[in-house]
Coordinates of C-alpha atoms in Angstrom, one line a residue:
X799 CA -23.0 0.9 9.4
X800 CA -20.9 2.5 6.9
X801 CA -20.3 2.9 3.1
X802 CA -17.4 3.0 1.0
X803 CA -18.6 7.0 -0.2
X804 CA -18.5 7.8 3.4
X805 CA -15.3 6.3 4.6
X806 CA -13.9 8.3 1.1
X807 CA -15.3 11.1 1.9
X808 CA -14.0 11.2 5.2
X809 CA -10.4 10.6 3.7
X810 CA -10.6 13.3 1.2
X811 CA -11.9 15.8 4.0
X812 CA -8.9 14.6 6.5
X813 CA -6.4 15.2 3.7
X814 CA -7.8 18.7 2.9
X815 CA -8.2 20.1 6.3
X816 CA -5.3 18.4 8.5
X817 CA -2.7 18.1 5.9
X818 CA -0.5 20.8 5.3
X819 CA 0.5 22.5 2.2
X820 CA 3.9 21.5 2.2
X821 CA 4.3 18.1 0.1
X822 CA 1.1 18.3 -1.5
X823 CA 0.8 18.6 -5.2
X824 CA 1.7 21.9 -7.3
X825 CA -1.4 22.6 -8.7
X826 CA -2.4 21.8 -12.2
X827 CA 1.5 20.7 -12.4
X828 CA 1.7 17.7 -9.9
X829 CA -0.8 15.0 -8.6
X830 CA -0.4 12.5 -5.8
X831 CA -1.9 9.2 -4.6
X832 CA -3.6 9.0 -1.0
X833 CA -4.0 6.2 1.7
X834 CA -5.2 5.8 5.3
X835 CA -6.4 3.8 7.9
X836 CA -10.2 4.8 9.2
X837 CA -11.0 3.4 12.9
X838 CA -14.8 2.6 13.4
X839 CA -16.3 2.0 16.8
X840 CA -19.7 0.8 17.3
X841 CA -21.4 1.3 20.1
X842 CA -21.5 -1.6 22.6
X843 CA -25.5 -1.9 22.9
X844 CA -25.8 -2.4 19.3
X845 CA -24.4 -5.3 18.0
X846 CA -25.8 -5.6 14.3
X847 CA -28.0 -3.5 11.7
X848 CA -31.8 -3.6 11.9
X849 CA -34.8 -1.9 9.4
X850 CA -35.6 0.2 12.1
X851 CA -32.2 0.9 14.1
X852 CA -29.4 0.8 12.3
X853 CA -25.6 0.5 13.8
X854 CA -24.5 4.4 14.3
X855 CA -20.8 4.0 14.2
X856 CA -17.7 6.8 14.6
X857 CA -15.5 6.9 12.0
X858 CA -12.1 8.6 12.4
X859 CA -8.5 9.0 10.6
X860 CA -6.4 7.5 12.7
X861 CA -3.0 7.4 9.9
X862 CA -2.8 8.8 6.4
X863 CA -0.2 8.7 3.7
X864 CA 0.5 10.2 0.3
X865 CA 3.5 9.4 -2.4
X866 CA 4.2 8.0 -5.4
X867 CA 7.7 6.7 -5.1
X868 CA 10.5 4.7 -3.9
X869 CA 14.0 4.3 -3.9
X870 CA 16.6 2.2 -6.0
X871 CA 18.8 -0.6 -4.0
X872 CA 22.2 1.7 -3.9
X873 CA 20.4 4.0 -2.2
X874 CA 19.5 2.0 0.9
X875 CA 20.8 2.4 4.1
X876 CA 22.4 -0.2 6.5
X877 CA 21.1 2.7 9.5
X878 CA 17.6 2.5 9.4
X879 CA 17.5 6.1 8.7
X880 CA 15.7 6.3 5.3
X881 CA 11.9 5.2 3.5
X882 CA 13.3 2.9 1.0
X883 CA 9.3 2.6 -0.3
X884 CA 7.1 5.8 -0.1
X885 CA 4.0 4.6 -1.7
X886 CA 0.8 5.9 -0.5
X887 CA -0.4 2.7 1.4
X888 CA 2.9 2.3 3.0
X889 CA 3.5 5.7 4.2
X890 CA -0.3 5.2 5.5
X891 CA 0.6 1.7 7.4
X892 CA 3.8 3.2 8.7
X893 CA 1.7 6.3 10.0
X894 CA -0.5 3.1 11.6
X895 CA 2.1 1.6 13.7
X896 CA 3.0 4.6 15.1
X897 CA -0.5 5.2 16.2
X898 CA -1.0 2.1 17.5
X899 CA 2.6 2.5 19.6
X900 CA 1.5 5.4 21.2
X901 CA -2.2 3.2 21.9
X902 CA 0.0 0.4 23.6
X903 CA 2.0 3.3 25.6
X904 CA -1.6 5.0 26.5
X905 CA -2.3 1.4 27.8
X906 CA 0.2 0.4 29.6
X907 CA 1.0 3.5 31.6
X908 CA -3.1 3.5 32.4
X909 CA -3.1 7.3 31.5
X910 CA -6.1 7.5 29.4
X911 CA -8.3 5.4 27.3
X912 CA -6.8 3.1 24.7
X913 CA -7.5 1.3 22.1
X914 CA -6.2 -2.1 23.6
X915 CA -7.1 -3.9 26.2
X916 CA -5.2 -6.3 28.9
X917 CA -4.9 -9.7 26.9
X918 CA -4.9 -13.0 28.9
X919 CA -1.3 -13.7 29.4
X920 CA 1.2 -11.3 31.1
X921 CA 2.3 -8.4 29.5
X922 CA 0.5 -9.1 26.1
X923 CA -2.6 -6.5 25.1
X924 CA -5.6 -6.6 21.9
X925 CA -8.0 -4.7 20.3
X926 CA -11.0 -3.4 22.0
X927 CA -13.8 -5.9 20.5
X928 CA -16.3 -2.6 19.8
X929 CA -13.2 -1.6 17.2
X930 CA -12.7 -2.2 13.6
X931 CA -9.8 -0.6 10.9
X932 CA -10.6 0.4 7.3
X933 CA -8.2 0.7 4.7
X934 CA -9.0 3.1 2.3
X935 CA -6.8 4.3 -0.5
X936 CA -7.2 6.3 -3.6
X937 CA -6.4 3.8 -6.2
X938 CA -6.1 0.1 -6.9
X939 CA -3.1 -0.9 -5.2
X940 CA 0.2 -1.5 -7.6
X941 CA 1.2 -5.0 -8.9
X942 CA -1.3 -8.3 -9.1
X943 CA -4.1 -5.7 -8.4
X944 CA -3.6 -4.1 -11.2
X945 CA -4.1 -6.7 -14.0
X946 CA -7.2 -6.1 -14.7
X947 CA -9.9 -6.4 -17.6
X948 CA -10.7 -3.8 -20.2
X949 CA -14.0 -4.1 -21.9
X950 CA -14.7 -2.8 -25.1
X951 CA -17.8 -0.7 -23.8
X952 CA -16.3 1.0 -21.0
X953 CA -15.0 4.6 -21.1
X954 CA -11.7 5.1 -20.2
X955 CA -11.6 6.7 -17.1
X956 CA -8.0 8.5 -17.4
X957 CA -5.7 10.6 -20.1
X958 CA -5.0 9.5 -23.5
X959 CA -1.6 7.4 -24.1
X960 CA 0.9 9.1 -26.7
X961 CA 3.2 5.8 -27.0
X962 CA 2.7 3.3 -29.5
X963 CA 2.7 -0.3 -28.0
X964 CA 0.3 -1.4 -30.9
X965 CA 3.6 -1.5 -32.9
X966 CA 5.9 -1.8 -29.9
X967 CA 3.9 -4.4 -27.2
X968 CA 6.9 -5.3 -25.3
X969 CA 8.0 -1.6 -24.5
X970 CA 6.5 -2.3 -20.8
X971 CA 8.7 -5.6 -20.2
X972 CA 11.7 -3.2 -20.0
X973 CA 12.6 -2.2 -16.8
X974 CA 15.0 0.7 -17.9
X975 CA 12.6 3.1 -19.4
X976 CA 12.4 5.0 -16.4
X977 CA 13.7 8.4 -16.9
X978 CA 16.1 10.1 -14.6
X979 CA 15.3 11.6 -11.5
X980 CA 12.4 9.7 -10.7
X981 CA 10.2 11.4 -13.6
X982 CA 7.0 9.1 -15.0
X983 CA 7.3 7.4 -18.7
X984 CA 4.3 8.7 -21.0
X985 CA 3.7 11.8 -18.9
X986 CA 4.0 13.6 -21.7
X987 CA -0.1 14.1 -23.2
X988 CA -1.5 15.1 -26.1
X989 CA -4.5 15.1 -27.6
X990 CA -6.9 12.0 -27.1
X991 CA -5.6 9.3 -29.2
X992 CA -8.0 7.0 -30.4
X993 CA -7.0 3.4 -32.5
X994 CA -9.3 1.2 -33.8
X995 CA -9.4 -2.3 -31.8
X996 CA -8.9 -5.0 -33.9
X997 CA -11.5 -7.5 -32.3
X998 CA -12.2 -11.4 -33.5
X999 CA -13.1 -11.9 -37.0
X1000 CA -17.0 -11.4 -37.2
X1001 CA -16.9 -8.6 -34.5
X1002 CA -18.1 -4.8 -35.6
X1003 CA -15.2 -3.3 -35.0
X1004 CA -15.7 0.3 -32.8
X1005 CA -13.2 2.6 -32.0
X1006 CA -11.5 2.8 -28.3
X1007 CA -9.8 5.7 -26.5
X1008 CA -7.0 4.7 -24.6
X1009 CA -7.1 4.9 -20.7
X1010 CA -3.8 6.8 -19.1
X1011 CA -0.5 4.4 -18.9
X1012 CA 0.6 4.6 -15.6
X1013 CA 3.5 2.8 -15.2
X1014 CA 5.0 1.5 -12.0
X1015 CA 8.7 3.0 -11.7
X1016 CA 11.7 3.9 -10.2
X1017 CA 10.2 6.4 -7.8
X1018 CA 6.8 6.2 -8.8
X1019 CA 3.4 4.5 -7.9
X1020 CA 1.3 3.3 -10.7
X1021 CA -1.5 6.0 -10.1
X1022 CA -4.1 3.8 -12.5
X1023 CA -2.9 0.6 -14.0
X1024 CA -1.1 1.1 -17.6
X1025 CA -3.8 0.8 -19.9
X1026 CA -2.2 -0.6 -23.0
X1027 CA -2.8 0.8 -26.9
X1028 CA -5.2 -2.0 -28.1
X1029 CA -4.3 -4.1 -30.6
X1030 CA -4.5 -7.4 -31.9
X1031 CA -5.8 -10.2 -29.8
X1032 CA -6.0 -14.0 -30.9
X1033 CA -7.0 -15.7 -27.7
X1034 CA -10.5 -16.7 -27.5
X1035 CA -12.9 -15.8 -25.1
X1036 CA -12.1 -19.1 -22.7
X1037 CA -8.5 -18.0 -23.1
X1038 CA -8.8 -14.5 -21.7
X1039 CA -11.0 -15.9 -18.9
X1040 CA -8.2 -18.1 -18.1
X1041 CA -5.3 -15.3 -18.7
X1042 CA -7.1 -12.8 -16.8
X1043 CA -9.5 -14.6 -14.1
X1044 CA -12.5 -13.0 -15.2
X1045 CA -15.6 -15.0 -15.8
X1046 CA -16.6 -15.2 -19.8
X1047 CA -19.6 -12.9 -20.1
X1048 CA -21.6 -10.7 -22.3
X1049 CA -18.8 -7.9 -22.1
X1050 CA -15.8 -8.6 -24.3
X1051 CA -12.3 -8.4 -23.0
X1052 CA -9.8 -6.6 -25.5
X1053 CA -7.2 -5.8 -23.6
X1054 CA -5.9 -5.6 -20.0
X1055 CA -4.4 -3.0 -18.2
X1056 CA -1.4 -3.2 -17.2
X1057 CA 0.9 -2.8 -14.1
X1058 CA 5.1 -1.4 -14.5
X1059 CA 5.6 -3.4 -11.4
X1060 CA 8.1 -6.3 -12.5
X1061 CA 8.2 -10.2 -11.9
X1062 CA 10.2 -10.8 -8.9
X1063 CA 13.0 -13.4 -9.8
X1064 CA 12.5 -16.6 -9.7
X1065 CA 8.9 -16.0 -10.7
X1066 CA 7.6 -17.4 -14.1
X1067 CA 7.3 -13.8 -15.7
X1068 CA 5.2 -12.0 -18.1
X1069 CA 4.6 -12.9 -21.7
X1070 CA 5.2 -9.5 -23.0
X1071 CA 2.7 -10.8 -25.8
X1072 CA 0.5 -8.5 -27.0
X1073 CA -2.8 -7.9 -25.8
X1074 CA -4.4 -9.7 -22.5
X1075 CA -1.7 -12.3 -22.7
X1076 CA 0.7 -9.4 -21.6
X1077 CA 0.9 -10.3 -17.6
X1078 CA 0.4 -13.3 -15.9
X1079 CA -1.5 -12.6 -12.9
X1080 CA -0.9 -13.9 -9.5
X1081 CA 2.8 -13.7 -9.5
X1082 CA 4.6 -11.7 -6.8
X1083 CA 6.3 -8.2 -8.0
X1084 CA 8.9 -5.8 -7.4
X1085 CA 8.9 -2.1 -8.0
X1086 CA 11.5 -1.4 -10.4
X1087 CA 14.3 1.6 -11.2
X1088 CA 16.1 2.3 -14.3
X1089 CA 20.0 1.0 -13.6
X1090 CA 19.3 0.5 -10.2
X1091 CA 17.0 -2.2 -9.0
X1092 CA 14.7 -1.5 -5.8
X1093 CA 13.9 -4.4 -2.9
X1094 CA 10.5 -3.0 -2.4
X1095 CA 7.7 -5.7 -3.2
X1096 CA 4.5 -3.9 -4.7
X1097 CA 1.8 -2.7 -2.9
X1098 CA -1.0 -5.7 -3.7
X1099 CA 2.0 -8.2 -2.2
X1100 CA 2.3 -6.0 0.8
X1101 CA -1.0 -5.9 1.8
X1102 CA -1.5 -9.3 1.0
X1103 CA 1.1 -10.0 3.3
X1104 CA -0.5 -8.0 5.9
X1105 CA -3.7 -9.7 5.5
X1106 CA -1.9 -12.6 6.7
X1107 CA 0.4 -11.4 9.5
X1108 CA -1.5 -8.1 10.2
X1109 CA -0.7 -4.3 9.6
X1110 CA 1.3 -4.3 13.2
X1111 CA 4.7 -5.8 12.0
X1112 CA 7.1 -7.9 13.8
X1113 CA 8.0 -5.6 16.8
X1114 CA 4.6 -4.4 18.2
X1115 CA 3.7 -8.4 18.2
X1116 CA 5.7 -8.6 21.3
X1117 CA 3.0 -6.5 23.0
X1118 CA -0.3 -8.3 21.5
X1119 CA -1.9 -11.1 21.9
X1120 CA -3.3 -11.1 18.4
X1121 CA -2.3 -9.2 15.0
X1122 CA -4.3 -6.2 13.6
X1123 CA -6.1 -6.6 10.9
X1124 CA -7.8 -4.7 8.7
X1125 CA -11.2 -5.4 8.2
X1126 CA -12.1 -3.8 5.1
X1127 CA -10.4 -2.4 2.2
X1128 CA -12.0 0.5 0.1
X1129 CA -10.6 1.7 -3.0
X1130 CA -11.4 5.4 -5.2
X1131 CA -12.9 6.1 -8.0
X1132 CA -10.3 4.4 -10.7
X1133 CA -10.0 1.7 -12.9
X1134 CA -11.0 -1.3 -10.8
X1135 CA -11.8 -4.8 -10.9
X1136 CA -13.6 -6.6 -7.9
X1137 CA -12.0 -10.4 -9.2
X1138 CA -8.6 -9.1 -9.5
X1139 CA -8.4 -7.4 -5.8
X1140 CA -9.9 -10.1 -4.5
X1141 CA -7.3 -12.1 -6.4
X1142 CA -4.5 -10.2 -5.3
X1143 CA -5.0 -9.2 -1.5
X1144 CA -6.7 -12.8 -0.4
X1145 CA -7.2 -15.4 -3.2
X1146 CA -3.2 -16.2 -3.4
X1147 CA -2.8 -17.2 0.4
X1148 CA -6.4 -18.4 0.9
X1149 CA -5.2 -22.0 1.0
X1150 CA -2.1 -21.4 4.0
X1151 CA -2.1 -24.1 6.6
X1152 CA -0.7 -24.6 9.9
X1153 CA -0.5 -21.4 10.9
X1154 CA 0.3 -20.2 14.6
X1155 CA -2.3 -19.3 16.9
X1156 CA -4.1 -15.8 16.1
X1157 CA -2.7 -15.9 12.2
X1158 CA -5.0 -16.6 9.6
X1159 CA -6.0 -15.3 5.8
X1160 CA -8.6 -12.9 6.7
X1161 CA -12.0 -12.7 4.3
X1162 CA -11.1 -8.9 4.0
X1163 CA -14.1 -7.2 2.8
X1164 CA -13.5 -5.0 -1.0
X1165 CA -15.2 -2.2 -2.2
X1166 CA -15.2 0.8 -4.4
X1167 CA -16.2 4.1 -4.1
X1168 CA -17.6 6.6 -7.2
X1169 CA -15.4 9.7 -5.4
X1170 CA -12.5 10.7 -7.3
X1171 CA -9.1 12.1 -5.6
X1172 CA -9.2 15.4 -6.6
X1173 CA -5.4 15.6 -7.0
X1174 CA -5.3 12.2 -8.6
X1175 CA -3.4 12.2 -11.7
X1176 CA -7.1 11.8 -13.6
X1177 CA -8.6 14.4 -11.9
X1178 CA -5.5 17.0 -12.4
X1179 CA -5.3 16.1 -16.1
X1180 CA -9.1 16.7 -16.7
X1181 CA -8.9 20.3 -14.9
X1182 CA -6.0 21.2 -16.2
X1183 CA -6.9 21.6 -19.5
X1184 CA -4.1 23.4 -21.8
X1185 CA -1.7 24.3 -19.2
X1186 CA 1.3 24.6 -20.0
X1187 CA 4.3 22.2 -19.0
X1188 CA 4.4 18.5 -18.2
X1189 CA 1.8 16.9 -15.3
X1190 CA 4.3 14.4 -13.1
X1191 CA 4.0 13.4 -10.0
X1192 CA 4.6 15.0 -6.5
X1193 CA 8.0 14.5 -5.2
X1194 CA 6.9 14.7 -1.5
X1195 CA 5.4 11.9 0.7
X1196 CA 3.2 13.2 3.5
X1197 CA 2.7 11.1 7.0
X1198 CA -0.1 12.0 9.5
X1199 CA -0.7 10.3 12.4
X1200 CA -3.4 10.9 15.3
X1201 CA -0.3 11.2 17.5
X1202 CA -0.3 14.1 20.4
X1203 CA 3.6 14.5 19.4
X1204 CA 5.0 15.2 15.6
X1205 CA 2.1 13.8 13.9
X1206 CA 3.0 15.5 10.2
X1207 CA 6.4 14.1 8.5
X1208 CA 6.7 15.2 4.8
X1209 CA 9.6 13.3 3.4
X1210 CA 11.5 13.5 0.0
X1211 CA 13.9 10.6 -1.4
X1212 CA 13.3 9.1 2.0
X1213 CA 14.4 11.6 4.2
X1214 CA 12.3 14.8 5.5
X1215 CA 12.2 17.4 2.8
X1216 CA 14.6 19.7 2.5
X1217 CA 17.5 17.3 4.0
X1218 CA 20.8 18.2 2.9
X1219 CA 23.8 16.0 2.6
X1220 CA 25.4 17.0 5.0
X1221 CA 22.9 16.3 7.7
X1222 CA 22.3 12.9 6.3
X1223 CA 22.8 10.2 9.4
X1224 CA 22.0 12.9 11.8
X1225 CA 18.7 12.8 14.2
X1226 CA 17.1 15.9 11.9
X1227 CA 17.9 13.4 9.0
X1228 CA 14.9 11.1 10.1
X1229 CA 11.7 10.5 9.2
X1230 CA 9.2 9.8 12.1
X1231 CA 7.9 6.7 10.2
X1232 CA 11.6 5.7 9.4
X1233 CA 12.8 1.8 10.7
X1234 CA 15.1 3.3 13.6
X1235 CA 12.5 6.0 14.6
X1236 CA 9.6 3.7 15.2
X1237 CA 12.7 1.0 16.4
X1238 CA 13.2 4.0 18.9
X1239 CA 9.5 4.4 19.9
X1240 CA 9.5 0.8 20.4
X1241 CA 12.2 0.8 23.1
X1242 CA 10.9 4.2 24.6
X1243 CA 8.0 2.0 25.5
X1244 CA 9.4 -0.6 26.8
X1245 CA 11.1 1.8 29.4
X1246 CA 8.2 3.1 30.3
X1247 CA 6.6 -0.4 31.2
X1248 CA 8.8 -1.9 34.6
X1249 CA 10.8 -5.2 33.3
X1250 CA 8.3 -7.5 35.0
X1251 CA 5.7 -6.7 33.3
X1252 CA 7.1 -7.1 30.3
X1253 CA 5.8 -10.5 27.4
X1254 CA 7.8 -13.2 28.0
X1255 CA 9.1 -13.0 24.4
X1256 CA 10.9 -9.7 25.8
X1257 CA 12.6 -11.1 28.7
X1258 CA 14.0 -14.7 28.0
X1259 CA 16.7 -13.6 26.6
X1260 CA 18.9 -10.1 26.1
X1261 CA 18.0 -8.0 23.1
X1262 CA 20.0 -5.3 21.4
X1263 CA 19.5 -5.1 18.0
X1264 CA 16.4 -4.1 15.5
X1265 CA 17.0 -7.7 13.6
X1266 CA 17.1 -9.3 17.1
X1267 CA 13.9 -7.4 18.2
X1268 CA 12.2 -9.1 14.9
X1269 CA 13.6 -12.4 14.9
X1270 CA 12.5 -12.9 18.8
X1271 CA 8.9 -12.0 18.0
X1272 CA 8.7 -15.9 17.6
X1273 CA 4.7 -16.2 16.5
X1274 CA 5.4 -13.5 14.1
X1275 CA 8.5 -15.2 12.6
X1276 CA 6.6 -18.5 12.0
X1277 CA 3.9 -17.1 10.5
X1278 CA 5.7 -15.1 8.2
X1279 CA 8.1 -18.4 8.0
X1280 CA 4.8 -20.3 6.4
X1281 CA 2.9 -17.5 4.2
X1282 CA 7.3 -17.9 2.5
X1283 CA 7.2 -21.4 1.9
X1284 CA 3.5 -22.3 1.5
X1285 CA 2.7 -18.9 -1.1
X1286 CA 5.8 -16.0 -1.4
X1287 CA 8.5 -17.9 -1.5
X1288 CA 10.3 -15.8 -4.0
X1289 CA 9.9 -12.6 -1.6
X1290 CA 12.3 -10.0 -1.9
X1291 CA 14.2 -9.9 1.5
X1292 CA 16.4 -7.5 2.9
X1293 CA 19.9 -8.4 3.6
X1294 CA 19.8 -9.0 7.8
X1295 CA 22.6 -6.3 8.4
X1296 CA 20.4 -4.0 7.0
X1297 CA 18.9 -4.4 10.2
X1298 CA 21.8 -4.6 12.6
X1299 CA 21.3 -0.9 14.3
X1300 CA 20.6 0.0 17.4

């Protein structure tokens, strides 16, 4: 039906052609991470792939996001009116539920063909069986994800680290190495540094070139997982299974890369020890800022989240009689493991019970792709050569969303670029993907739709707020209530009158 090349290839086309200039990477300077959201359809005559006829499917973009950072906890807003998190995959699920608002608008005004259709109770719509949704992003996502193996045979796939955590392992555990104004640790390269691993006694010993570190800051998305300098290791083979997941085999595990993304509290917390003991895996994390702590969970805990209550969020649940899923997830070309994804984005709520009707832990399909993001930070670094000056990342975020109206939002520090102060809390001010824009869309659909024909949940009781909005999405809020107490109970959660607007 479809491979993983193809649904990158589609990505890296849609980000070439439809995606503007503005916000994208100043080359050989700047690089970026990308994410999307790829709607399939299948024809209805043909159900399933045979040797002779196989499944020809459509594939389009339907959201896409770039961005590598996020904002620090002083900077939030009790308004609604800024992107406290502007990571790739959650610009690209933002740019997703405004697609799918303007689908349950195309619905339920019967102007033209949707991708929902009427559900069996009144006022509530779902997904047109003959669709799918494909998550595709350029990189393993930040956080659990990102704790994965490094084997002694496998070439490093990014730049060369500069820092020495040989002598200086628990330089990662810090969460103020940031450096103002949202710039990357260890973006300054050199030359290719290569150490000697020191591997268990008996072992030839071979020499290593360290992978790019990458941490996962203030402002910044982990564009490859840290890969640590390698040094000495005394856990046995049994022990590193256990530490990192990862089957004993004929490949030996040295080391592990590593994610910046920081235990959230009342989590058990990294060793800091040296080696793969560094992490524990498994544990939710929280994106952190030098001075000034961010709320935003990392990416692998966000779309494990949404692999239990669906990409749609609390709002647009009103409207549907069952969440949107994702059915597959596809990652670029970058340093990858298959058991930690699977780890991260399923295997830590696969044992949730008693959840509502339509909720479940969905056996999300994994895959990787051999295409590299061109203005990934590996493939900038490896064309760059001896340019001058350091390589950091892009400041911008980019939105894109297969909207008739707006559909391109480039955003900086959480507000469209080029915002000034004193426009701040103004309707220029706002980003289309922003909590109190799609809070607006939200409501602009429900006066288009005539009160009695609006979901129950809607019209028991009277709603003003964007918290009330949430909290009355009742199917939602017990689902979300269980994934808390039965796997993320340690979940960062905003205050509630950051959500008081109206």
């Amino acid at each position: 039906m479809w491979t993983a090349d193809e649904i990158a290839q589609l990505c890296y086309e849609h980000y070439g052609s439809r995606l503007p200039k503005k916000g994208k990477p100043e080359p050989n300077h700047e690089w970026t991470l990308l994410a999307a959201v790829v709607k399939i359809q299948s024809p209805a005559d043909q159900a399933c792939d045979t040797h002779d006829r196989p499944v020809q499917v459509t594939k389009e973009v339907v959201s896409m996001g770039t961005g590598t950072k996020c904002i620090g906890q002083s900077k939030m807003r009790k308004s609604g009116d800024i992107l406290n998190d502007s990571h790739a995959e959650v610009i690209a699920r933002r740019s997703f539920q405004r697609y799918l608002l303007h689908q349950l608008q195309l619905a339920a005004t019967l102007k033209e063909d949707s991708i929902f259709v009427p559900g069996t109770q009144k006022g509530l719509w779902k997904l047109r069986p003959d669709l799918i949704f494909v998550f595709f992003s350029s990189h393993t996502p930040c956080g659990d994800a990102s704790i994965i193996p490094m084997l002694e045979f496998e070439d490093q796939p990014c730049c060369p680290v500069i820092r020495d955590w040989a002598n200086n392992p628990s330089v990662e555990a810090n969460s103020n190495l940031e450096a103002p104004g949202y710039e990357r640790i260890c973006e300054d390269l050199g030359s290719p540094v290569t150490k000697k691993a020191k591997l268990k006694p008996g072992t030839t010993a071979k020499k290593v070139t360290n992978g790019a570190a990458h941490p996962h800051s203030l402002g910044k998305q982990e564009g490859d997982p840290i890969s640590p300098g390698i040094n000495s290791c005394n856990l046995t083979v049994e022990e590193l299974a256990a530490v990192t997941r990862i089957a004993p085999g004929s490949a030996k595990v040295i080391d592990i890369y590593r994610t910046g993304a920081k235990c959230v509290p009342g989590e058990a917390g990294d060793s800091g020890k040296p080696g793969a003991a560094f992490h524990q895996v498994g544990l939710l994390r929280v994106k952190p800022g030098r001075g000034d702590r961010t709320c935003s969970m990392s990416c692998s805990d966000k779309m494990a989240r949404w692999n239990v209550l669906g990409c749609q969020g609390a709002l647009l649940m009103h409207f549907l009689e069952e969440p949107i899923y994702l059915s597959a997830v596809v990652i670029g070309k970058c340093p990858y493991s298959q058991e930690a994804m699977q780890r991260a984005l399923i295997g830590r709520c696969q044992n949730l019970s008693a959840l509502p009707r339509g909720f479940g832990v969905q056996e999300l399909k994994i895959l990787q792709s051999d295409l590299l993001f061109e203005q990934s930070r590996c493939a900038v670094q490896a064309k760059r050569a001896d340019s001058p000056g350091r390589l950091v990342p892009c400041g911008a975020a980019i939105s894109w969303s297969a909207v008739p109206e707006q559909p391109l939002d480039v955003t900086a520090g959480g507000f469209p670029q080029g915002t000034t102060k004193k426009i701040i809390g103004s309707l220029q001010a706002r980003s289309q993907i922003s909590k109190v824009e799609l809070f607006r869309s939200f409501q602009k659909l429900l006066n288009r739709i005539a009160r009695d024909k609006w979901p129950d949940s809607l019209r028991v009781q009277k709603l003003d707020t964007y918290q009330e909005y949430k909290e009355a999405a009742s199917s939602y809020q017990e689902a979300w209530g269980t994934l808390r107490k039965q796997a993320f109970g340690s979940w960062i959660r905003n205050p509630p009158d950051y959500h008081q607007f109206k």
